Coordinates of C-alpha atoms in Angstrom, one line a residue:
M59 CA 0.0 0.0 0.0
K60 CA 2.9 2.4 0.7
K61 CA 4.0 2.3 -2.9
L62 CA 0.5 3.4 -4.0
H63 CA 0.6 6.3 -1.5
D64 CA 4.0 7.3 -2.7
A65 CA 3.1 7.2 -6.4
F66 CA -0.1 9.1 -5.7
N67 CA 1.7 11.9 -3.8
A68 CA 4.4 12.1 -6.5
R69 CA 1.9 12.6 -9.3
N70 CA -0.9 14.7 -7.8
K71 CA 0.8 17.9 -6.6
K72 CA -1.2 19.6 -9.4
Q73 CA -4.7 18.7 -10.7
N74 CA -5.8 18.9 -14.3
K75 CA -8.6 21.3 -15.4
I76 CA -11.3 18.5 -15.5
E77 CA -10.7 17.7 -11.8
K78 CA -11.3 21.4 -11.0
I79 CA -14.5 21.4 -13.1
K80 CA -15.7 18.3 -11.1
E81 CA -15.6 20.5 -7.9
L82 CA -18.1 22.9 -9.3
K83 CA -21.2 20.7 -8.8
T84 CA -22.4 17.1 -8.8
P85 CA -23.5 15.5 -12.1
M86 CA -26.8 14.6 -10.6
S87 CA -27.6 18.2 -9.9
V88 CA -27.3 18.8 -13.7
Y89 CA -29.3 15.7 -14.6
E90 CA -32.2 16.6 -12.2
N91 CA -32.4 20.0 -13.8
L92 CA -32.2 18.8 -17.4
Q93 CA -35.9 19.2 -18.3
T94 CA -35.7 22.9 -17.2
L95 CA -32.3 23.3 -18.9
C96 CA -33.6 22.0 -22.2
A97 CA -36.7 24.2 -22.0
S98 CA -34.5 27.3 -21.4
G99 CA -32.6 26.9 -24.7
Y100 CA -29.2 25.8 -25.9
E101 CA -27.9 29.4 -25.7
N102 CA -28.2 29.2 -21.9
L103 CA -26.1 26.0 -21.6
S104 CA -23.0 26.6 -19.4
G105 CA -19.5 25.7 -20.6
E106 CA -18.9 23.2 -17.8
D107 CA -22.2 21.4 -18.5
S108 CA -21.4 21.2 -22.2
K109 CA -17.8 20.2 -21.8
Y110 CA -18.2 17.8 -18.9
F111 CA -21.3 17.2 -16.8
L112 CA -23.7 16.2 -19.6
K113 CA -21.1 13.7 -20.8
C114 CA -21.6 11.9 -17.5
F115 CA -25.0 10.9 -18.9
G116 CA -23.8 10.1 -22.4
L117 CA -24.8 13.4 -23.9
F118 CA -22.1 15.0 -26.1
D119 CA -22.4 18.5 -27.4
K120 CA -21.4 18.5 -31.1
G121 CA -22.2 22.2 -31.6
E122 CA -25.0 24.3 -32.9
G123 CA -27.5 22.7 -30.5
E124 CA -27.0 19.1 -31.7
F125 CA -26.0 16.2 -29.5
M126 CA -24.6 12.7 -29.8
M127 CA -26.2 10.3 -27.3
R128 CA -24.4 7.1 -26.2
L129 CA -26.7 4.2 -25.1
R130 CA -25.5 1.6 -22.6
I131 CA -26.3 -1.9 -23.9
P132 CA -24.8 -4.3 -21.3
A133 CA -23.1 -7.2 -23.1
G134 CA -24.6 -6.0 -26.4
Q135 CA -27.8 -7.8 -25.5
L136 CA -30.7 -5.8 -27.0
S137 CA -34.3 -6.8 -26.7
N138 CA -36.7 -6.4 -29.6
S139 CA -38.8 -3.9 -27.8
Q140 CA -35.7 -1.8 -26.9
A141 CA -34.5 -2.0 -30.5
S142 CA -37.9 -0.7 -31.7
V143 CA -37.9 2.2 -29.3
I144 CA -34.3 3.1 -30.3
G145 CA -35.3 3.0 -33.9
N146 CA -38.3 5.2 -33.4
I147 CA -36.2 7.7 -31.5
S148 CA -33.7 7.8 -34.3
Q149 CA -36.4 8.4 -36.8
K150 CA -38.1 11.1 -34.8
Y151 CA -35.2 13.0 -33.4
G152 CA -31.9 11.8 -34.9
N153 CA -32.1 12.0 -38.7
D154 CA -32.7 8.2 -38.8
Y155 CA -29.0 7.7 -38.1
I156 CA -27.4 5.1 -35.8
D157 CA -23.8 4.1 -35.1
I158 CA -23.0 0.7 -33.6
T159 CA -19.8 0.9 -31.5
T160 CA -16.9 -1.2 -30.5
R161 CA -18.3 -1.5 -26.9
Q162 CA -21.4 -3.3 -28.1
Q163 CA -23.4 0.0 -27.8
I164 CA -25.5 2.2 -29.9
E165 CA -24.9 5.9 -30.5
L166 CA -27.6 8.3 -31.7
R167 CA -26.6 11.5 -33.4
Y168 CA -28.2 14.9 -34.5
I169 CA -30.4 15.0 -31.3
K170 CA -31.5 18.6 -30.7
F171 CA -30.8 20.0 -27.3
E172 CA -34.5 20.7 -26.6
N173 CA -35.3 17.0 -27.2
L174 CA -32.7 15.5 -24.8
H175 CA -35.0 15.0 -21.8
T176 CA -37.8 13.6 -24.0
V177 CA -35.5 11.1 -25.6
L178 CA -34.0 10.0 -22.2
T179 CA -37.6 9.5 -20.9
E180 CA -38.5 7.3 -23.9
L181 CA -35.3 5.3 -23.5
D182 CA -35.9 4.8 -19.8
S183 CA -39.4 3.4 -20.6
V184 CA -37.7 0.3 -22.0
G185 CA -34.8 0.1 -19.5
I186 CA -32.1 1.8 -21.6
S187 CA -29.7 4.0 -19.7
T188 CA -27.1 6.5 -21.0
F189 CA -25.7 7.0 -17.5
Q190 CA -21.9 7.0 -17.1
T191 CA -21.1 6.3 -20.8
G192 CA -18.8 9.2 -21.1
V193 CA -15.8 11.0 -19.4
D194 CA -14.5 9.6 -16.1
N195 CA -16.9 6.7 -15.6
F196 CA -17.4 3.0 -16.0
R197 CA -18.1 2.3 -19.7
N198 CA -20.2 -0.4 -21.1
I199 CA -19.1 -3.9 -19.9
V200 CA -18.4 -6.1 -22.9
T201 CA -18.4 -9.9 -23.3
S202 CA -18.8 -12.5 -26.1
S203 CA -21.7 -11.8 -28.5
F204 CA -22.6 -15.5 -27.8
D205 CA -22.4 -15.4 -24.0
G206 CA -24.4 -18.3 -22.6
L207 CA -25.3 -19.5 -26.1
S208 CA -22.2 -21.0 -27.7
E209 CA -20.9 -24.5 -27.3
D210 CA -17.7 -23.1 -25.8
S211 CA -19.5 -20.8 -23.4
L212 CA -18.2 -22.2 -20.1
I213 CA -19.5 -19.4 -17.7
E214 CA -22.5 -17.2 -18.5
C215 CA -21.3 -13.7 -17.9
M216 CA -24.4 -11.6 -18.1
P217 CA -25.5 -12.3 -14.5
I218 CA -22.0 -11.2 -13.4
I219 CA -22.2 -8.1 -15.5
E220 CA -25.4 -7.2 -13.8
E221 CA -23.7 -7.7 -10.4
L222 CA -20.9 -5.4 -11.4
Q223 CA -23.3 -2.7 -12.7
S224 CA -25.2 -2.9 -9.4
I225 CA -22.1 -1.3 -7.8
F226 CA -21.9 1.8 -9.9
L227 CA -24.7 2.3 -12.4
Q228 CA -26.9 5.3 -11.7
K229 CA -25.2 5.6 -8.3
E230 CA -24.4 9.2 -7.5
E231 CA -21.4 8.2 -5.3
W232 CA -19.8 6.5 -8.4
N233 CA -20.7 9.0 -11.1
S234 CA -17.6 11.0 -12.2
V235 CA -15.4 10.0 -9.3
L236 CA -12.7 8.1 -11.2
P237 CA -9.5 9.8 -12.4
R238 CA -10.2 8.6 -16.0
K239 CA -12.6 6.3 -17.9
F240 CA -12.6 2.6 -16.9
N241 CA -13.3 -0.2 -19.4
T242 CA -14.2 -3.7 -18.3
G243 CA -14.5 -7.0 -20.3
I244 CA -15.4 -10.4 -19.0
L245 CA -15.2 -13.5 -21.1
G246 CA -16.6 -16.9 -20.2
T247 CA -16.0 -18.5 -23.6
T248 CA -12.9 -20.1 -25.1
T249 CA -13.2 -17.8 -28.1
N250 CA -12.1 -14.2 -27.9
D251 CA -14.6 -12.2 -29.9
C252 CA -14.6 -9.1 -27.6
N253 CA -10.9 -7.8 -27.7
I254 CA -10.7 -9.2 -24.1
F255 CA -7.1 -8.0 -23.5
G256 CA -7.9 -4.4 -24.4
H257 CA -9.7 -3.2 -21.2
D258 CA -8.6 -1.7 -18.0
C259 CA -10.0 -4.7 -16.2
C260 CA -10.3 -8.1 -17.8
F261 CA -11.7 -11.3 -16.5
I262 CA -10.8 -14.2 -18.8
A263 CA -12.0 -17.8 -18.6
A264 CA -9.6 -20.0 -16.8
K265 CA -9.4 -23.3 -14.9
K266 CA -7.8 -24.0 -11.6
A267 CA -7.8 -27.6 -10.3
E268 CA -10.9 -28.4 -12.4
V269 CA -12.7 -25.3 -11.0
L270 CA -13.9 -22.8 -13.6
G271 CA -13.3 -19.1 -13.1
F272 CA -11.3 -16.3 -14.5
N273 CA -7.7 -15.1 -14.7
L274 CA -7.5 -11.4 -13.9
Y275 CA -5.7 -9.0 -16.3
L276 CA -5.3 -5.3 -15.7
G277 CA -4.2 -2.1 -17.5
G278 CA -5.3 -2.5 -21.1
R279 CA -6.0 0.6 -23.2
V280 CA -5.4 1.8 -26.7
G281 CA -1.8 0.8 -27.7
M282 CA -1.3 -1.3 -24.5
Q283 CA -2.5 -4.8 -23.8
A284 CA -3.6 -5.8 -20.3
Q285 CA -1.1 -7.5 -18.0
D286 CA -1.5 -10.8 -16.2
T287 CA -1.9 -10.3 -12.4
N288 CA -1.4 -14.0 -11.7
L289 CA -4.7 -14.1 -9.9
F290 CA -7.5 -16.6 -10.3
V291 CA -11.0 -15.4 -9.5
K292 CA -13.9 -17.7 -8.9
P293 CA -17.2 -16.4 -10.5
E294 CA -18.8 -15.7 -7.2
A295 CA -15.7 -13.5 -6.2
V296 CA -15.7 -11.3 -9.4
K297 CA -17.8 -8.6 -7.8
E298 CA -15.5 -8.3 -4.7
V299 CA -12.3 -8.2 -6.8
F300 CA -13.8 -5.7 -9.1
L301 CA -14.7 -3.5 -6.2
S302 CA -11.2 -3.7 -4.8
V303 CA -9.7 -2.7 -8.1
I304 CA -12.0 0.3 -8.7
N305 CA -11.6 1.5 -5.1
L306 CA -7.8 1.5 -5.5
F307 CA -8.1 3.3 -8.8
K308 CA -10.4 5.8 -7.3
E309 CA -8.2 6.5 -4.3
F310 CA -4.7 6.3 -5.8
G311 CA -5.2 7.0 -9.5
F312 CA -3.4 10.0 -10.9
R313 CA -5.3 13.2 -11.5
D314 CA -2.7 15.5 -13.1
N315 CA -1.9 14.7 -16.7
R316 CA -5.1 13.3 -18.3
N317 CA -3.1 11.6 -21.0
K318 CA -1.4 9.5 -18.3
N319 CA -4.2 8.9 -15.9
R320 CA -5.6 5.5 -16.9
L321 CA -5.2 2.5 -14.6
R322 CA -2.2 1.3 -16.6
F323 CA -0.1 4.3 -15.5
L324 CA -0.7 3.6 -11.8
I325 CA 0.2 0.0 -12.2
D326 CA 3.4 0.9 -14.1
A327 CA 4.3 3.3 -11.4
V328 CA 4.1 0.8 -8.5
G329 CA 4.7 -2.4 -10.4
M330 CA 2.2 -5.2 -11.0
E331 CA 3.4 -7.3 -8.1
S332 CA 2.7 -4.4 -5.6
F333 CA -0.7 -3.8 -7.1
R334 CA -1.5 -7.5 -7.0
E335 CA -0.6 -7.7 -3.3
T336 CA -2.7 -4.7 -2.6
I337 CA -5.7 -6.3 -4.3
I338 CA -5.2 -9.4 -2.1
Q339 CA -5.0 -7.3 1.0
T340 CA -8.1 -5.2 0.3
T341 CA -10.6 -7.7 -1.2
K342 CA -12.9 -9.9 0.8
A343 CA -12.4 -12.6 -1.8
K344 CA -10.0 -15.5 -1.2
L345 CA -7.6 -15.5 -4.2
E346 CA -5.2 -18.0 -5.6
D347 CA -2.4 -17.8 -8.3
A348 CA -3.7 -17.8 -11.9
G349 CA -5.1 -20.9 -13.4
E350 CA -4.9 -22.3 -17.0
L351 CA -6.1 -19.7 -19.5
L352 CA -8.8 -21.4 -21.6
L353 CA -8.7 -19.3 -24.8
D354 CA -8.1 -21.9 -27.6
K355 CA -10.2 -20.8 -30.6
E356 CA -9.9 -17.9 -33.0
H357 CA -13.1 -16.0 -33.6
S358 CA -14.4 -16.4 -37.1
I359 CA -17.7 -16.0 -38.9
A360 CA -18.7 -18.7 -41.4
Q361 CA -19.0 -17.6 -45.1
N362 CA -22.8 -17.9 -44.8
G363 CA -22.9 -15.7 -41.7
V364 CA -24.4 -18.5 -39.6
T365 CA -23.0 -19.5 -36.2
K366 CA -24.3 -22.7 -34.7
L367 CA -25.2 -22.4 -31.0
I368 CA -26.5 -24.8 -28.4
D369 CA -30.1 -25.8 -27.8
N370 CA -30.9 -26.0 -31.5
K371 CA -30.2 -22.3 -32.0
S372 CA -28.1 -20.4 -34.5
A373 CA -27.0 -16.8 -35.0
L374 CA -27.3 -14.9 -38.3
L375 CA -24.8 -12.1 -38.8
F376 CA -26.0 -8.7 -40.2
S377 CA -22.7 -7.2 -41.4
I378 CA -23.0 -3.4 -41.1
P379 CA -20.4 -1.4 -43.0
S380 CA -18.4 0.7 -40.4
G381 CA -21.3 0.3 -38.0
V382 CA -23.4 2.9 -40.0
F383 CA -27.0 1.9 -39.5
S384 CA -30.5 3.5 -39.4
G385 CA -33.5 3.7 -37.1
S386 CA -35.8 2.5 -39.9
D387 CA -33.7 -0.6 -40.5
L388 CA -33.4 -1.3 -36.8
I389 CA -37.2 -1.2 -36.4
E390 CA -37.5 -3.7 -39.3
V391 CA -34.9 -6.0 -37.8
A392 CA -36.7 -5.9 -34.4
N393 CA -40.0 -6.7 -36.0
H394 CA -38.7 -9.7 -37.8
S395 CA -36.8 -10.9 -34.8
E396 CA -39.9 -10.5 -32.6
D397 CA -42.0 -12.5 -35.2
I398 CA -39.7 -15.5 -34.8
G399 CA -39.0 -15.2 -31.1
G400 CA -35.4 -14.1 -31.8
M401 CA -33.0 -11.9 -29.9
I402 CA -30.4 -9.3 -31.0
R403 CA -26.8 -9.5 -30.0
L404 CA -24.4 -6.6 -30.9
S405 CA -20.7 -7.3 -31.6
I406 CA -17.6 -5.2 -31.0
E407 CA -17.0 -5.2 -34.7
Q408 CA -20.0 -2.8 -35.2
S409 CA -22.4 -5.4 -36.4
F410 CA -25.1 -7.6 -34.9
H411 CA -26.5 -11.1 -34.9
I412 CA -30.1 -12.3 -34.7
V413 CA -30.3 -15.4 -32.6
C414 CA -33.2 -17.8 -33.2
E415 CA -34.1 -21.5 -33.7
D416 CA -32.0 -23.2 -36.4
T417 CA -35.1 -23.8 -38.5
L418 CA -35.9 -20.1 -38.7
I419 CA -32.6 -18.8 -40.0
E420 CA -33.7 -19.1 -43.7
S421 CA -36.9 -17.1 -42.9
I422 CA -34.6 -14.2 -41.9
K423 CA -32.5 -14.6 -45.0
D424 CA -35.6 -14.3 -47.1
T425 CA -36.4 -10.8 -45.7
E426 CA -35.7 -7.7 -47.6
I427 CA -33.8 -6.2 -44.7
Y428 CA -31.3 -9.1 -44.6
K429 CA -30.9 -9.0 -48.4
K430 CA -30.1 -5.3 -48.1
Y431 CA -27.0 -6.1 -46.1
A432 CA -26.1 -9.5 -47.5
K433 CA -23.8 -7.9 -50.1
F434 CA -21.5 -7.0 -47.1
Q435 CA -21.2 -10.6 -46.1
N436 CA -17.6 -10.9 -47.3
P437 CA -14.2 -11.0 -45.5
Y438 CA -13.5 -7.3 -46.1
F439 CA -16.7 -6.2 -44.3
V440 CA -17.4 -8.9 -41.8
H441 CA -14.5 -8.1 -39.5
Q442 CA -14.4 -4.3 -40.2
I443 CA -14.2 -1.5 -37.6
A444 CA -14.1 2.3 -38.3
C445 CA -14.5 5.1 -35.7
A446 CA -16.5 8.3 -36.4
G447 CA -14.0 10.4 -38.4
T448 CA -14.2 14.0 -39.4
A449 CA -18.0 14.1 -40.1
T450 CA -18.8 13.9 -36.4
C451 CA -15.6 13.9 -34.3
A452 CA -13.5 17.0 -33.7
F453 CA -10.3 14.8 -33.4
G454 CA -10.7 13.0 -36.7
V455 CA -8.0 13.6 -39.3
I456 CA -9.7 11.7 -42.1
P457 CA -13.4 10.9 -43.0
N458 CA -12.6 7.3 -42.0
K459 CA -16.0 5.5 -42.2
P460 CA -16.4 6.2 -45.9
D461 CA -12.7 5.4 -46.4
A462 CA -13.0 2.0 -44.8
I463 CA -16.1 1.2 -46.9
E464 CA -14.4 2.3 -50.1
M465 CA -11.3 0.2 -49.3
A466 CA -13.5 -2.9 -48.6
E467 CA -15.5 -2.5 -51.8
Y468 CA -12.3 -2.1 -53.9
L469 CA -10.6 -5.1 -52.3
Q470 CA -13.7 -7.3 -52.8
Q471 CA -13.8 -6.4 -56.4
E472 CA -10.0 -6.8 -57.0
V473 CA -9.1 -9.7 -54.7
P474 CA -12.3 -11.7 -53.8
L475 CA -11.7 -14.1 -50.9
E476 CA -13.7 -17.1 -49.8
D477 CA -13.7 -18.7 -46.3
A478 CA -11.2 -16.1 -45.2
K479 CA -10.9 -13.8 -42.2
V480 CA -9.2 -10.4 -42.4
R481 CA -9.7 -7.9 -39.6
M482 CA -9.3 -4.3 -40.9
Y483 CA -9.7 -1.7 -38.2
W484 CA -9.7 2.0 -38.9
S485 CA -9.0 4.9 -36.5
A486 CA -9.4 8.5 -37.8
C487 CA -6.6 9.8 -35.4
P488 CA -4.0 8.6 -33.0
K489 CA -6.6 8.2 -30.2
G490 CA -7.3 4.8 -31.7
C491 CA -11.1 4.5 -31.1
G492 CA -11.1 2.1 -34.0
I493 CA -8.6 -0.1 -32.1
H494 CA -6.4 -0.2 -35.2
G495 CA -3.4 -1.4 -33.1
I496 CA -4.8 -4.9 -32.7
A497 CA -6.0 -5.3 -36.3
D498 CA -4.6 -7.7 -38.9
I499 CA -4.3 -4.6 -41.0
G500 CA -4.8 -1.3 -39.1
F501 CA -5.2 2.2 -40.5
E502 CA -4.5 5.4 -38.5
G503 CA -5.6 8.6 -40.1
C504 CA -3.0 11.2 -40.8
K505 CA -2.0 13.9 -43.2
A506 CA 0.1 12.8 -46.2
K507 CA 1.7 14.3 -49.3
D508 CA 0.3 13.4 -52.8
E509 CA 2.5 13.0 -55.9
N510 CA 2.4 16.8 -56.4
G511 CA 3.6 17.5 -52.9
E512 CA 0.2 18.7 -51.8
T513 CA -1.2 17.8 -48.4
C514 CA -4.0 15.2 -48.5
Y515 CA -5.8 12.6 -46.4
G516 CA -3.5 9.7 -45.5
V517 CA -3.0 6.7 -43.2
H518 CA -0.3 4.9 -41.4
I519 CA -0.8 1.2 -42.2
L520 CA -0.1 -1.3 -39.5
L521 CA 0.3 -5.0 -39.8
G522 CA 0.0 -8.1 -37.6
G523 CA -2.0 -7.2 -34.5
K524 CA -3.3 -10.2 -32.5
A525 CA -6.6 -10.4 -30.7
S526 CA -7.4 -14.1 -30.5
L527 CA -5.4 -16.5 -28.3
K528 CA -3.0 -13.8 -27.3
A529 CA -2.8 -10.0 -27.4
Q530 CA -0.2 -8.2 -29.5
E531 CA 0.1 -4.7 -30.9
A532 CA 0.5 -4.4 -34.7
R533 CA 3.8 -3.1 -36.2
V534 CA 4.0 -0.2 -38.7
L535 CA 4.2 -1.3 -42.3
Y536 CA 3.8 2.1 -44.1
K537 CA 3.8 5.6 -42.8
S538 CA 1.8 8.6 -44.1
V539 CA 0.4 6.9 -47.2
P540 CA -2.1 9.0 -49.3
L541 CA -5.5 7.3 -49.1
E542 CA -5.7 6.9 -52.8
K543 CA -2.4 5.0 -52.8
A544 CA -3.2 2.9 -49.7
K545 CA -5.8 0.7 -51.4
Y546 CA -3.2 -0.4 -54.0
L547 CA -0.7 -1.3 -51.3
V548 CA -3.3 -3.3 -49.4
K549 CA -4.4 -5.0 -52.6
N550 CA -0.8 -6.3 -53.1
L551 CA -0.9 -7.6 -49.5
M552 CA -4.2 -9.3 -50.0
L553 CA -2.9 -11.0 -53.2
K554 CA 0.1 -12.3 -51.2
Y555 CA -2.3 -13.7 -48.5
K556 CA -4.6 -15.2 -51.1
N557 CA -1.8 -16.9 -53.0
E558 CA 0.2 -18.1 -50.0
R559 CA -2.3 -19.1 -47.3
I560 CA -2.9 -22.7 -46.4
D561 CA -6.5 -24.0 -46.8
N562 CA -8.8 -21.6 -45.0
E563 CA -6.1 -19.9 -42.9
S564 CA -7.1 -16.6 -41.4
F565 CA -4.9 -13.6 -41.9
E566 CA -3.9 -13.6 -38.3
A567 CA -2.6 -17.2 -38.6
Y568 CA -1.0 -16.4 -41.9
D569 CA 0.8 -13.5 -40.4
S570 CA 2.1 -15.6 -37.5
R571 CA 3.3 -18.3 -39.9
V572 CA 4.8 -16.1 -42.7
L573 CA 4.8 -12.4 -42.4
S574 CA 6.0 -12.0 -38.8
H575 CA 9.3 -13.7 -39.7
L576 CA 9.9 -11.2 -42.5
S577 CA 11.3 -7.6 -42.4
V578 CA 9.1 -4.8 -43.6
E579 CA 11.4 -4.5 -46.7
E580 CA 10.8 -8.2 -47.5
I581 CA 7.0 -7.9 -47.1
V582 CA 6.7 -4.8 -49.4
A583 CA 9.2 -6.1 -52.0

């Protein structure tokens, strides 16, 4: 504990501006006054409410009276009635636009300030919360899209997620009290389909003396994979261990430089061994050394988009390009899902599955809404991610979503692939919201020079990220490539993959077998 005290004192002689804003008022005081605030007009919105306090409730001021709204969808499990209400809200208030995110959530855009309270009330009627989905809070907890449904689902995680949410969700004492945002993932399957090593706090399926539980990993963030704590946590102890970790972060986390305030920086300052011992000292749970990690399958979607599940059920993928969807289409999906007794599961790759009885899959395939998206059921779209980009994000350097879609369409035309898996993840800036660092082929938006020496949109191209059986950051293949040129370079890479892969080898496996042993010069030759 002394090391945590010393690290805290060394780093917190000065506080950043956000910590000073937090002292002005409580988030709940703003939320309780929201109806009056909306009625008074956007011009009366204070700077601190716009920049910080409304974000505590997932309300992001995008300027000129328009807001983005982030909806918490625990584990990506969306009921048909919730989907219908979200779709209707999008139609009525949000230009019929929806983004599916990398945390299995939904974002609504173009919501007018005066409609915020009305929209929140409609969402609350079907149990959808936006609380704590922004700034220094607990973000949506993710897990496998097939939690409790797949043949390799060893521990159902949704009940545990509900336990964890009971600690903080809509609790005033936990709203905006952390030094920085806190991402959590919990995986009870042997297939990693939720970037499980990329969170501040990760519980990953493991076995200790034939007892099923989780190994605890901590300190993941963009550009850094979580570290093994060498602790085994039984399912019934997850809540207590989580509580210990977040209390330590709340008490000792750094509050000076916001770029270095995530949990990882506290752990690096004191050492994992010290942090581990402090968890053991402060938790009520009885902990043992880590067990055998049970990840043994690479996540992949079949060419036909169907994933076989237990109890005579299957899941049908709707591949959504860059996560760009609409309220109208969500309503149609919800109606068809309701008709067959199905359920909707969002994925971290900005798409979703309808889960239903095996015999009903074909009836979904026959619908017009499925046929509309069936053309994106190919390797270049199925495992695609792209963050917001310049259209809706002030940090974006390139448009991004349209760039990702254009690249995928070009590659599908030039180098069609069958029974292949290629993860192409796009981030519009170095912040990495498109988690490009763990992609098979990652793209980071930047400025570049065209052949005439003029400044243009460009990307850094990264290669060889790992997100299946182990976590590994990608390496830089090309720097500052004009977007127009990037597609030709990636085409050559895809031709190499197509010609050299063995059987139905994924790009991740191909990279491990071939490309990872080559220098950059050898790869691009």
